[in-house]
Short mmCIF file of C-alpha atoms and ligand atoms in Angstrom, two decimals:
data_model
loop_
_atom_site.label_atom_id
_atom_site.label_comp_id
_atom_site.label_asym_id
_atom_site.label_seq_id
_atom_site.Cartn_x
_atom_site.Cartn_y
_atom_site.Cartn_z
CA UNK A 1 19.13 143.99 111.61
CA UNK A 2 21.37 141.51 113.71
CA UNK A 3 24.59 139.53 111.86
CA UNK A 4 27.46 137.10 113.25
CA UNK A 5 30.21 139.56 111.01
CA UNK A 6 29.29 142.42 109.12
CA UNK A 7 31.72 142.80 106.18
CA UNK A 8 32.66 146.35 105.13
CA UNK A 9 34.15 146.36 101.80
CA UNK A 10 33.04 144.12 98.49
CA UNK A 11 36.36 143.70 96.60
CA UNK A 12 38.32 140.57 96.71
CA UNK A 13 38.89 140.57 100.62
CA UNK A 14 35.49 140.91 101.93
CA UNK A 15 33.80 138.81 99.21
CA UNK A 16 35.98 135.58 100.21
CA UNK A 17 35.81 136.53 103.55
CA UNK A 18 32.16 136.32 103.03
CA UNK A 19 31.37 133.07 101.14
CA UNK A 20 34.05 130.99 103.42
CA UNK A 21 31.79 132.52 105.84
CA UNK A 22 28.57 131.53 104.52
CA UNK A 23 29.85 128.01 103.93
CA UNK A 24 30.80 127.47 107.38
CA UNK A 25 27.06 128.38 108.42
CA UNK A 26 28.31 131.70 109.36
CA UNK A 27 26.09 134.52 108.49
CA UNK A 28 27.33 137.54 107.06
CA UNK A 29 26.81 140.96 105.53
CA UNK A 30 28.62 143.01 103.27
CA UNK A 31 28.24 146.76 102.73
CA UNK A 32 30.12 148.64 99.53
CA UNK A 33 29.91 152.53 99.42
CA UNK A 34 29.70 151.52 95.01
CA UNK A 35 28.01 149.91 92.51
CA UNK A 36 28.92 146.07 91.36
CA UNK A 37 29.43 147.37 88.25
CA UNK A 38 31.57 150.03 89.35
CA UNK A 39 33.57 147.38 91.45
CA UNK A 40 33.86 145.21 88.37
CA UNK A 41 34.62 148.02 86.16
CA UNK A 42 37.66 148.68 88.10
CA UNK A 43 41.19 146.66 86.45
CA UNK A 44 43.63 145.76 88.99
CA UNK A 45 45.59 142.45 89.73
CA UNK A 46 46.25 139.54 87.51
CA UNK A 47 48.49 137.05 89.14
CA UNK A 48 46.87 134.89 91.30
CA UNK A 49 49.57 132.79 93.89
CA UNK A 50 48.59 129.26 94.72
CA UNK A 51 47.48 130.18 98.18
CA UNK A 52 44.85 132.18 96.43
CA UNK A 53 44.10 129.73 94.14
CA UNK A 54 43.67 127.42 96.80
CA UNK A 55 41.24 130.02 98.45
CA UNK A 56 38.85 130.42 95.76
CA UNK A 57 38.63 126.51 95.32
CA UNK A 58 37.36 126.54 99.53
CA UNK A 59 34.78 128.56 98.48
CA UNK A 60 33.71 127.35 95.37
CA UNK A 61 34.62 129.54 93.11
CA UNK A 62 37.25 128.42 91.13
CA UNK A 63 35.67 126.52 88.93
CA UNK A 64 35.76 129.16 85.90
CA UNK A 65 39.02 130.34 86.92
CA UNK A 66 40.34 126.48 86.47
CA UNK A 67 39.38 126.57 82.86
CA UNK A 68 39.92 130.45 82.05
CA UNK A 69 43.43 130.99 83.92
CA UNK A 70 46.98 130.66 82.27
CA UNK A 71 49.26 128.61 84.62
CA UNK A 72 52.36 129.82 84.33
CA UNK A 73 55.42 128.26 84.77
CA UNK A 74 58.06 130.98 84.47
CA UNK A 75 58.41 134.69 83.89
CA UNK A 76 61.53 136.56 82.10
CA UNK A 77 63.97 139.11 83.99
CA UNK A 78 64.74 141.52 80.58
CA UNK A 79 68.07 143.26 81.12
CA UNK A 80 71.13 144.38 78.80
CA UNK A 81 69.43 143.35 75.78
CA UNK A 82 67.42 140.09 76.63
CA UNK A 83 65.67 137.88 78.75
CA UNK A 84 67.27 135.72 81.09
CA UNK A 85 64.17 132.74 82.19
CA UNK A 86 63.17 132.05 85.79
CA UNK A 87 62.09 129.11 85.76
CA UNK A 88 59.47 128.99 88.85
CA UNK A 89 58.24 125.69 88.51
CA UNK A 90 61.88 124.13 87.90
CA UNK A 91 62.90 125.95 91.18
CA UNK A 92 60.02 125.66 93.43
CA UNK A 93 57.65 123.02 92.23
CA UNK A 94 55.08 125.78 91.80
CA UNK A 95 53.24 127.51 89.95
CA UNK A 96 51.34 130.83 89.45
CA UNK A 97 48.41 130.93 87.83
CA UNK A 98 47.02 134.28 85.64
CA UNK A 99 43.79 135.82 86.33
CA UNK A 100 42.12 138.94 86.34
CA UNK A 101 41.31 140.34 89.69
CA UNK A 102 37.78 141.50 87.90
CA UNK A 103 37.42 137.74 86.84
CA UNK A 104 37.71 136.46 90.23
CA UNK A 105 35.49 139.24 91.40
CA UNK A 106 33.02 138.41 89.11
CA UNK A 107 32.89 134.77 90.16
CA UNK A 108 32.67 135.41 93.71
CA UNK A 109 29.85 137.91 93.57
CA UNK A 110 28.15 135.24 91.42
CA UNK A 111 28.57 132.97 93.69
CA UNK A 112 27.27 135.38 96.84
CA UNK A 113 24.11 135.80 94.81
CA UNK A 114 23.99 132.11 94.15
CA UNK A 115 24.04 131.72 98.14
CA UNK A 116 21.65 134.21 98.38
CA UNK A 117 23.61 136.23 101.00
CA UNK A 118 23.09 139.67 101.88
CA UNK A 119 25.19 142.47 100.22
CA UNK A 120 24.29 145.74 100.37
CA UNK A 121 26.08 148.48 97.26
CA UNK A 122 25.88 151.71 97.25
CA UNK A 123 25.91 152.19 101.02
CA UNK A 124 27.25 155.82 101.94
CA UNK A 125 27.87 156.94 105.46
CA UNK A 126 29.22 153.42 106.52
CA UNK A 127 30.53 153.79 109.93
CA UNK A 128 31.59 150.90 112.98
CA UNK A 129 30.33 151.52 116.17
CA UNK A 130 31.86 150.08 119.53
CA UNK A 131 33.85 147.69 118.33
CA UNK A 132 36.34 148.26 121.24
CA UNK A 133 32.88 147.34 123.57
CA UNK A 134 30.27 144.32 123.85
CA UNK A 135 28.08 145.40 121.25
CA UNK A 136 29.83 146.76 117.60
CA UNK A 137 27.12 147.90 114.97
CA UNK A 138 27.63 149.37 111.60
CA UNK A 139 25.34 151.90 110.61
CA UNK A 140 24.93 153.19 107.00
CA UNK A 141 22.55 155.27 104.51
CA UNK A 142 20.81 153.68 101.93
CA UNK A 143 18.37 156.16 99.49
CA UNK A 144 17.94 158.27 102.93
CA UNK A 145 17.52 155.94 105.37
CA UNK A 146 19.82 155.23 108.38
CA UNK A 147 20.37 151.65 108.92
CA UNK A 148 21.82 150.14 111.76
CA UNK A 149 23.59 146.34 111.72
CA UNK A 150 24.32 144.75 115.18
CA UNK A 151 27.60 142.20 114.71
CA UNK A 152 29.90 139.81 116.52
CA UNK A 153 32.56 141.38 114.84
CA UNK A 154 33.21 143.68 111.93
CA UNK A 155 35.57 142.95 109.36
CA UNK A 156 37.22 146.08 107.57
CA UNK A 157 37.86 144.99 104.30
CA UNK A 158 37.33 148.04 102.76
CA UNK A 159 40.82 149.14 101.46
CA UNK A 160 43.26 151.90 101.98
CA UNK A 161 41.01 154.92 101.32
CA UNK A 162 38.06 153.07 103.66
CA UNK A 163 36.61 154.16 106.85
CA UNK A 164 37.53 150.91 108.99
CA UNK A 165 41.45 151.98 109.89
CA UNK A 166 40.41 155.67 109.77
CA UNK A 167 37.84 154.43 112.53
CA UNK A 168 40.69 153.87 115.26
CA UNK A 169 41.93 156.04 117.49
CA UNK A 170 45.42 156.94 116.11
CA UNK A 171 47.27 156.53 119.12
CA UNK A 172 46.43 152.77 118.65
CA UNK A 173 47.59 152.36 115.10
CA UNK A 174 51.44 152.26 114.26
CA UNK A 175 51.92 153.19 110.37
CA UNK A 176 54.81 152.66 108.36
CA UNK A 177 55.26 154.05 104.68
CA UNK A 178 56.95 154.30 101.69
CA UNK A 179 56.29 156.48 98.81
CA UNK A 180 58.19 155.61 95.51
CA UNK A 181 59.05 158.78 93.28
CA UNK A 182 57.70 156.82 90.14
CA UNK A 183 54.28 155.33 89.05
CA UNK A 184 52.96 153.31 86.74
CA UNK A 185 51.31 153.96 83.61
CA UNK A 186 49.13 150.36 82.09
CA UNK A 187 47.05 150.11 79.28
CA UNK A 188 44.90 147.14 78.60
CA UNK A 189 44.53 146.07 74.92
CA UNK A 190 42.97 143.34 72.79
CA UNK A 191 46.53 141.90 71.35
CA UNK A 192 47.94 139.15 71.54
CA UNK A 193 50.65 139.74 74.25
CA UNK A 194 54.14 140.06 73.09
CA UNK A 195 55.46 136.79 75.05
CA UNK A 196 53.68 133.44 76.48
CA UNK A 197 55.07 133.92 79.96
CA UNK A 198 55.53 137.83 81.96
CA UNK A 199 58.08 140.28 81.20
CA UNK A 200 59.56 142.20 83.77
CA UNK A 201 61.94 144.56 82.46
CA UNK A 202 64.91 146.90 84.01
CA UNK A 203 65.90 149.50 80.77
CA UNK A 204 68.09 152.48 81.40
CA UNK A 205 64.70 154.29 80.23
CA UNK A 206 62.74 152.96 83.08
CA UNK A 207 60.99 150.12 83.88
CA UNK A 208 58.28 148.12 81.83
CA UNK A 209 56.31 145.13 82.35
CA UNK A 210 54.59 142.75 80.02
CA UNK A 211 51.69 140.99 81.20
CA UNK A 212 48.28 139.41 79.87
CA UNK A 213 44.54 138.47 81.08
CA UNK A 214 44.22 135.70 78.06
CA UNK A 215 46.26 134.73 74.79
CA UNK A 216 44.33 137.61 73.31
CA UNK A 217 44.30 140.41 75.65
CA UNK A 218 47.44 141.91 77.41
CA UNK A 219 48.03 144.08 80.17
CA UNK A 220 51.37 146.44 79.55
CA UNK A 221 53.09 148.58 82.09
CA UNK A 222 55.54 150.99 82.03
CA UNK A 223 57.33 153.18 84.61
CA UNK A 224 56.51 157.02 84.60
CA UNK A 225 56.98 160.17 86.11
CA UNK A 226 54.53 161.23 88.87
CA UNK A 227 53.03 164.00 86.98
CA UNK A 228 52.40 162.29 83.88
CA UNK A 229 49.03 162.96 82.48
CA UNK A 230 47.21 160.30 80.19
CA UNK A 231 45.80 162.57 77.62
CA UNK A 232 49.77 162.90 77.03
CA UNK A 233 49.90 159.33 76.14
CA UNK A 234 48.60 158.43 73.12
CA UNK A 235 48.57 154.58 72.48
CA UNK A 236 51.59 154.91 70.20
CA UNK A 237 53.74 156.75 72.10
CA UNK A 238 52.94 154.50 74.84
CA UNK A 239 53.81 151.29 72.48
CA UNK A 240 56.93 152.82 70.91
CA UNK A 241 58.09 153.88 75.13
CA UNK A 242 57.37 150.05 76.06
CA UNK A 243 59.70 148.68 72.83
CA UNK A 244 62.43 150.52 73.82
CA UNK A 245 62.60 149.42 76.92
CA UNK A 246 62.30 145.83 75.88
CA UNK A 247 64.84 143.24 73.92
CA UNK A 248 64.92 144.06 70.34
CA UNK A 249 63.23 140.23 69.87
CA UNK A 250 60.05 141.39 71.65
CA UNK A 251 59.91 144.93 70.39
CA UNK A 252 60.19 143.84 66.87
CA UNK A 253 57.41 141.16 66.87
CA UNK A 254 54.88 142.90 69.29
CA UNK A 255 51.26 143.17 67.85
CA UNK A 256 49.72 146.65 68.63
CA UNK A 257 45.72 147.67 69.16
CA UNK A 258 43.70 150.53 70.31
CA UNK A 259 44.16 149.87 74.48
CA UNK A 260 40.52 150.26 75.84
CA UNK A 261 41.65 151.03 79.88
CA UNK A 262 44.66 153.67 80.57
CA UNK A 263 45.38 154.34 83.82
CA UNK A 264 48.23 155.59 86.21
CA UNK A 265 48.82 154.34 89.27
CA UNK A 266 51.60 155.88 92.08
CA UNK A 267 53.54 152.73 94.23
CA UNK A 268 53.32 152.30 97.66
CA UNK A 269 54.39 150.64 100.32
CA UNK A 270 52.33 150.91 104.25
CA UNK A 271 51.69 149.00 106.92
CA UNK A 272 49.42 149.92 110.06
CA UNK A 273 49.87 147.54 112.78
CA UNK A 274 47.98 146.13 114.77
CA UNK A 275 45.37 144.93 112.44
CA UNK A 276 42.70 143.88 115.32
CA UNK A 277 40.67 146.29 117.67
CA UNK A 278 38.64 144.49 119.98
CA UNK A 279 36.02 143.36 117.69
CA UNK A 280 37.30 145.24 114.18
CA UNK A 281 39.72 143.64 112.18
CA UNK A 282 41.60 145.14 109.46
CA UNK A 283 42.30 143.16 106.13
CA UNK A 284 44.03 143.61 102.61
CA UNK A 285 44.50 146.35 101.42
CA UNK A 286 42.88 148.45 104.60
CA UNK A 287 45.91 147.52 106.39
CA UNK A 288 48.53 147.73 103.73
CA UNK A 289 49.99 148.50 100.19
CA UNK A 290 53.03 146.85 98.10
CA UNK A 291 53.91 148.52 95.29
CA UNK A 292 52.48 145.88 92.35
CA UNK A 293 55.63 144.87 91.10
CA UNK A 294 55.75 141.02 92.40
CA UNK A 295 52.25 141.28 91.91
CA UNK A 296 51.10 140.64 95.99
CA UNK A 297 49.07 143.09 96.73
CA UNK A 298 45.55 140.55 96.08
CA UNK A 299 47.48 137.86 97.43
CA UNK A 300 47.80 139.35 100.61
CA UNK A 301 44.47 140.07 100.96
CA UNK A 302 43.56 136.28 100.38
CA UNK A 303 46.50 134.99 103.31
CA UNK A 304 44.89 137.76 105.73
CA UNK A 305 41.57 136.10 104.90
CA UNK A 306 42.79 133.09 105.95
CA UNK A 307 44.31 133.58 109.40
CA UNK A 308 40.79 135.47 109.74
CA UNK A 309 38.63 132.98 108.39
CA UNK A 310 40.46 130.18 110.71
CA UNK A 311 39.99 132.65 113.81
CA UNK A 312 36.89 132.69 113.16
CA UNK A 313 35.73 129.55 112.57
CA UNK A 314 37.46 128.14 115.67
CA UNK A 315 35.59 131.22 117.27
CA UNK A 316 32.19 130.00 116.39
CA UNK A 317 32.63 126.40 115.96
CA UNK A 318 34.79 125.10 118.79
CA UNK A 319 34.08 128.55 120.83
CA UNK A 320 38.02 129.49 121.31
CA UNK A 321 39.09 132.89 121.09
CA UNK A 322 42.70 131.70 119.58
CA UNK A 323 42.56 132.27 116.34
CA UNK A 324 41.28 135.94 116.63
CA UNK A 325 43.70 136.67 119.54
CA UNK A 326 46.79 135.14 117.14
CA UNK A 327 44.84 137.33 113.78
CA UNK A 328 47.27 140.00 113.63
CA UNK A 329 50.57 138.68 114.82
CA UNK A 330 50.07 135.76 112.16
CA UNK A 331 49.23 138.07 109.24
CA UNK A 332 51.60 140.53 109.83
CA UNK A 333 54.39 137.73 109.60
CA UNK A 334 53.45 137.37 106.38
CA UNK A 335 52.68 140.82 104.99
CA UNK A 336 55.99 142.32 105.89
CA UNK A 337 57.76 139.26 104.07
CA UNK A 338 55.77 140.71 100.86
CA UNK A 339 56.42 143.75 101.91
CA UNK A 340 59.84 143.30 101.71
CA UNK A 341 59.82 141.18 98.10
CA UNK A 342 57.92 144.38 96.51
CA UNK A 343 59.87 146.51 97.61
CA UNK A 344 62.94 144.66 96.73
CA UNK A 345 61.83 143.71 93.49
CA UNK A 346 60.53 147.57 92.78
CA UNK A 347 64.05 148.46 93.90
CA UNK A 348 65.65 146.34 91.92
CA UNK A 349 63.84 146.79 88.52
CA UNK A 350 62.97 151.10 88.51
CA UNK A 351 65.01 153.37 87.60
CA UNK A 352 65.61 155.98 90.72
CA UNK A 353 65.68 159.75 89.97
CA UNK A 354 68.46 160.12 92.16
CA UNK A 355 71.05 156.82 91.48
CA UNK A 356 72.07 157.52 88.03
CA UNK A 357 74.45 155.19 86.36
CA UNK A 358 76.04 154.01 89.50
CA UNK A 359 72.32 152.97 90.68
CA UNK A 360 71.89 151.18 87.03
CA UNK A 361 74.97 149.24 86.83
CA UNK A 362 74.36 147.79 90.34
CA UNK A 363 71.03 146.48 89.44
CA UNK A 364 72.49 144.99 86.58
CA UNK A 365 75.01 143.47 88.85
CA UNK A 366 72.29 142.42 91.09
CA UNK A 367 70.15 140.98 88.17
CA UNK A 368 73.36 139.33 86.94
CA UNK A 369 73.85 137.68 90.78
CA UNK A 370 69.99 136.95 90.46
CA UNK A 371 70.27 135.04 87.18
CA UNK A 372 73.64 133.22 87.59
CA UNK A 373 72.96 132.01 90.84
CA UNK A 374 70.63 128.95 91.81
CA UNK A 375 70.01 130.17 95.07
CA UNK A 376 69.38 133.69 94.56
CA UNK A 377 67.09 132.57 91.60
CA UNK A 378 65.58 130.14 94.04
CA UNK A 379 65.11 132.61 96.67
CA UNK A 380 63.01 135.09 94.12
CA UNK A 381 61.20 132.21 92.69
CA UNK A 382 60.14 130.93 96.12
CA UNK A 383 58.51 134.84 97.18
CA UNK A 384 56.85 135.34 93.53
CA UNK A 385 55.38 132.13 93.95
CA UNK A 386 54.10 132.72 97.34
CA UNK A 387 55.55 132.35 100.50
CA UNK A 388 53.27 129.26 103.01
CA UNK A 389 50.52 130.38 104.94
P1 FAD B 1 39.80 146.61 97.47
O1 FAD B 1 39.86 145.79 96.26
O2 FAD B 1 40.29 148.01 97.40
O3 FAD B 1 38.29 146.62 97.96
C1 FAD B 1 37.82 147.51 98.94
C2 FAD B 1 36.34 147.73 98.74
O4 FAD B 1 35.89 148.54 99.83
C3 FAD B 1 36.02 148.50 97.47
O5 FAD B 1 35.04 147.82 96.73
C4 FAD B 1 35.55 149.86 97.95
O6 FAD B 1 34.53 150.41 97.13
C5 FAD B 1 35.01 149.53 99.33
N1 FAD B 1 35.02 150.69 100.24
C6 FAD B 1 35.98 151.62 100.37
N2 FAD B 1 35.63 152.53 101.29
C7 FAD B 1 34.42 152.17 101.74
C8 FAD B 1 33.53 152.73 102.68
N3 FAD B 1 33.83 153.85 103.34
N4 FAD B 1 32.35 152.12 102.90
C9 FAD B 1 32.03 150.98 102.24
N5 FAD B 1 32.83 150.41 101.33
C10 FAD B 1 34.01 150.99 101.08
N6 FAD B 1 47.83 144.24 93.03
C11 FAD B 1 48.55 143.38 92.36
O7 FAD B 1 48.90 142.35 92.94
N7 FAD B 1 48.87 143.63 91.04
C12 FAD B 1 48.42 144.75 90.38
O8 FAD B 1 48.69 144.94 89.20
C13 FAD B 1 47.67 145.68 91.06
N8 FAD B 1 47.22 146.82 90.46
C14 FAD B 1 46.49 147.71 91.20
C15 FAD B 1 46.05 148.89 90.61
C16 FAD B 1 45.32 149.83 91.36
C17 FAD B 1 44.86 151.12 90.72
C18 FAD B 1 45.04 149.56 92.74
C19 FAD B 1 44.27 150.55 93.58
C20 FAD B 1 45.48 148.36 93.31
C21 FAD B 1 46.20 147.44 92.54
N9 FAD B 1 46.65 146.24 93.10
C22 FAD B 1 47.38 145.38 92.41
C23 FAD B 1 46.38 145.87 94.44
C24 FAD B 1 45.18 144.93 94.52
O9 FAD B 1 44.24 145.26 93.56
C25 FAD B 1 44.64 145.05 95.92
O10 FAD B 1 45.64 144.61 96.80
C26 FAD B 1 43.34 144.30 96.15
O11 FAD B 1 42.30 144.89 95.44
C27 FAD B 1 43.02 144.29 97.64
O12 FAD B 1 41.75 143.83 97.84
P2 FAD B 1 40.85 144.39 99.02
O13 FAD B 1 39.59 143.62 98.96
O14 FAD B 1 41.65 144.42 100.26
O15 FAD B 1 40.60 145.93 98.67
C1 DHB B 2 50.31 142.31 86.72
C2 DHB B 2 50.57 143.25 87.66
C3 DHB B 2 51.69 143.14 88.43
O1 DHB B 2 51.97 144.04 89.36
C4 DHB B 2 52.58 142.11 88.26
O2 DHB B 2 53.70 142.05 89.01
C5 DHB B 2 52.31 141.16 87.34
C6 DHB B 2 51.15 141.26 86.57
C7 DHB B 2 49.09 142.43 85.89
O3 DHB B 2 48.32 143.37 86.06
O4 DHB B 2 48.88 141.56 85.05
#
């Protein structure tokens, strides 16, 4: 089998990658080592910046996300007792707009199948080949058969656990990393969530967050020990930890249900630099992690697939090799700048095991300086909303 880019990887990276692809005339495959449905079963990000918004519109599929998606103007910094507005819109002219990541999935794979493009789930065994040489191939095993795929270029979109980054010789990769001594425990429930706009939320108790996929269904967070197990966490105990931690307004009114998705996840931050090998490229999450608070982990992935997508295209369409030479350089630019916001907004917002109520009472200070003053408020507003590509 011959391709111009074979795509590893089928989440949100590799499937835009693939259908700005397809509607430049540039043919592509895509190999996952799951199912769709696993894919889809999988919950994950729900704020979408405009840059990604943007990026589903160029390939034409943002239609159901247009009519589905909550715009949101504003989110609430919770602290000493209530919530003190950030007004995003007011500050930046912008907007955010609230979507499930397994929405947008959906309507992208949809859309692939519309197009009639190749994807290939359930591959095991995927490996790249001489990618540092004339002639990459991807081989891979599908129900016992090794298949090979001669390529252009491979992208790795494939994520951090994938075999694209593992694939280069470490003495060419640079990693940086931060592990946070907290995680994450969500539950998704059909409620109607506690506020119209997102709750982020810095409690003596720990951090929580307040989220939603619709007006009916909401997506709560709290902050938890790394060794928390879920069959600890009943859905009341989780719902009576996340009212504590909020103002009393908000813990008093919020509707409770059964959650149907419980999950914990541990924060991160990691960068591996470069993210171009010869003919591999590394994007989203295969090249790095932000914690979620800040929510930029899937909006990363859609800038990366821009600067690659433009390489590309001048690649095969005007046959310059600037674009791909200028890949990395341009998206790391912007993915330590959200690397930065996460982890300043994680730092800000958790409670560390090892500040006590020094470490409290200067976020609060810091929230205070956030809230009171135009510019800092400005400055947050302009990272949640997304800094330019
Ligand atoms: P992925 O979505 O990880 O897609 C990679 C794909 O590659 C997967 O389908 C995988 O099956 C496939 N793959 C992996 N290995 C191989 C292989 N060897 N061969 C073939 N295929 C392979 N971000 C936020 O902004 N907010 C959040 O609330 C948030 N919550 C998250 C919760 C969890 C548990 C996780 C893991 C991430 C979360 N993120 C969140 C981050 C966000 O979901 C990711 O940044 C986003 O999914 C990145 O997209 P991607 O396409 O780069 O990678
Ligand atoms: C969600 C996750 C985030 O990390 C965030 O900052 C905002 C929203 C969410 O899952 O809805």
């Amino acid at each position: 089998m011959r391709t111009q880019v074979a795509i590893i990887g089928s989440g949100p990276a590799g499937l835009l990658l693939g259908q700005l692809l397809t509607n430049a005339g540039i043919d592509n495959i895509i190999l996952d080592r799951v199912s769709k449905d696993y894919i889809l079963g999988r919950v994950r990000a729900g704020v979408l910046e405009e840059g990604m918004v943007d990026m589903l519109d160029r390939a034409g599929a943002g239609e159901r996300m247009h009519r589905e998606g909550l715009p949101h103007d504003g989110f609430s910094l919770a602290f000493d007792g209530r919530d003190h507005r950030i007004d995003l819109f007011g500050l930046t002219g912008r907007r955010v707009m609230v979507y499930g990541q397994t929405e947008l999935t959906h309507d992208l794979m949809d859309k692939r199948e519309a197009s009639g493009d190749s994807s290939v789930y359930e591959a095991t065994n995927v490996t790249p080949h001489d990618f540092d040489g004339a002639g990459p191939y991807v081989t891979y095993e599908k129900d016992g058969v090794t298949h090979r795929i001669d390529c252009d270029f491979i992208a790795g979109c494939d994520g951090y656990h994938g075999v694209s980054r593992k694939s280069v010789p470490e003495s060419a990769l640079k990693s940086y990393e931060r592990i946070y001594p907290f995680g994450w425990l969500g539950i998704l429930a059909e409620v109607p969530p506690v506020s119209h706009e997102l709750i982020y939320a810095n409690h003596p108790r720990g951090f929580a967050l307040c989220s939603m996929r619709s007006h009916t269904r909401s997506r709560y967070y709290i902050q938890c020990a790394l060794d928390e197990k879920i069959e600890d966490w009943s859905d009341d105990r989780f719902y009576d930890e996340l009212r504590r931690r909020l103002p009393a307004e908000h813990a008093e009114s919020m509707v409770t249900g059964p959650s149907f998705e419980k999950s914990i996840a541990p924060l991160r931050s990691f960068v591996a630099e470069p993210m171009r090998f010869g003919k591999l490229f590394l994007v989203g999450d295969a090249a790095h992690i932000v914690p979620p608070t800040g929510a930029k982990g899937l909006n990363l992935a859609a800038s990366d697939v821009y600067y690659l997508f433009d390489g590309l295209l001048g690649y095969y369409a005007d046959k310059s090799s600037a674009g791909i030479d200028a890949y990395s350089e341009r998206a790391l630019k912007r993915v330590w700048r959200a690397v930065r916001f996460s982890w300043s907004m994680t730092t800000m917002l958790h409670r560390f095991p090892d500040t006590g109520e020094f470490g409290q009472k200067i976020q609060e200070a810091e929230l205070d300086y956030l809230v009171s003053s135009k510019a800092a408020s400005t400055a947050l507003a302009e990272n949640y909303v997304g800094l330019p590509y």
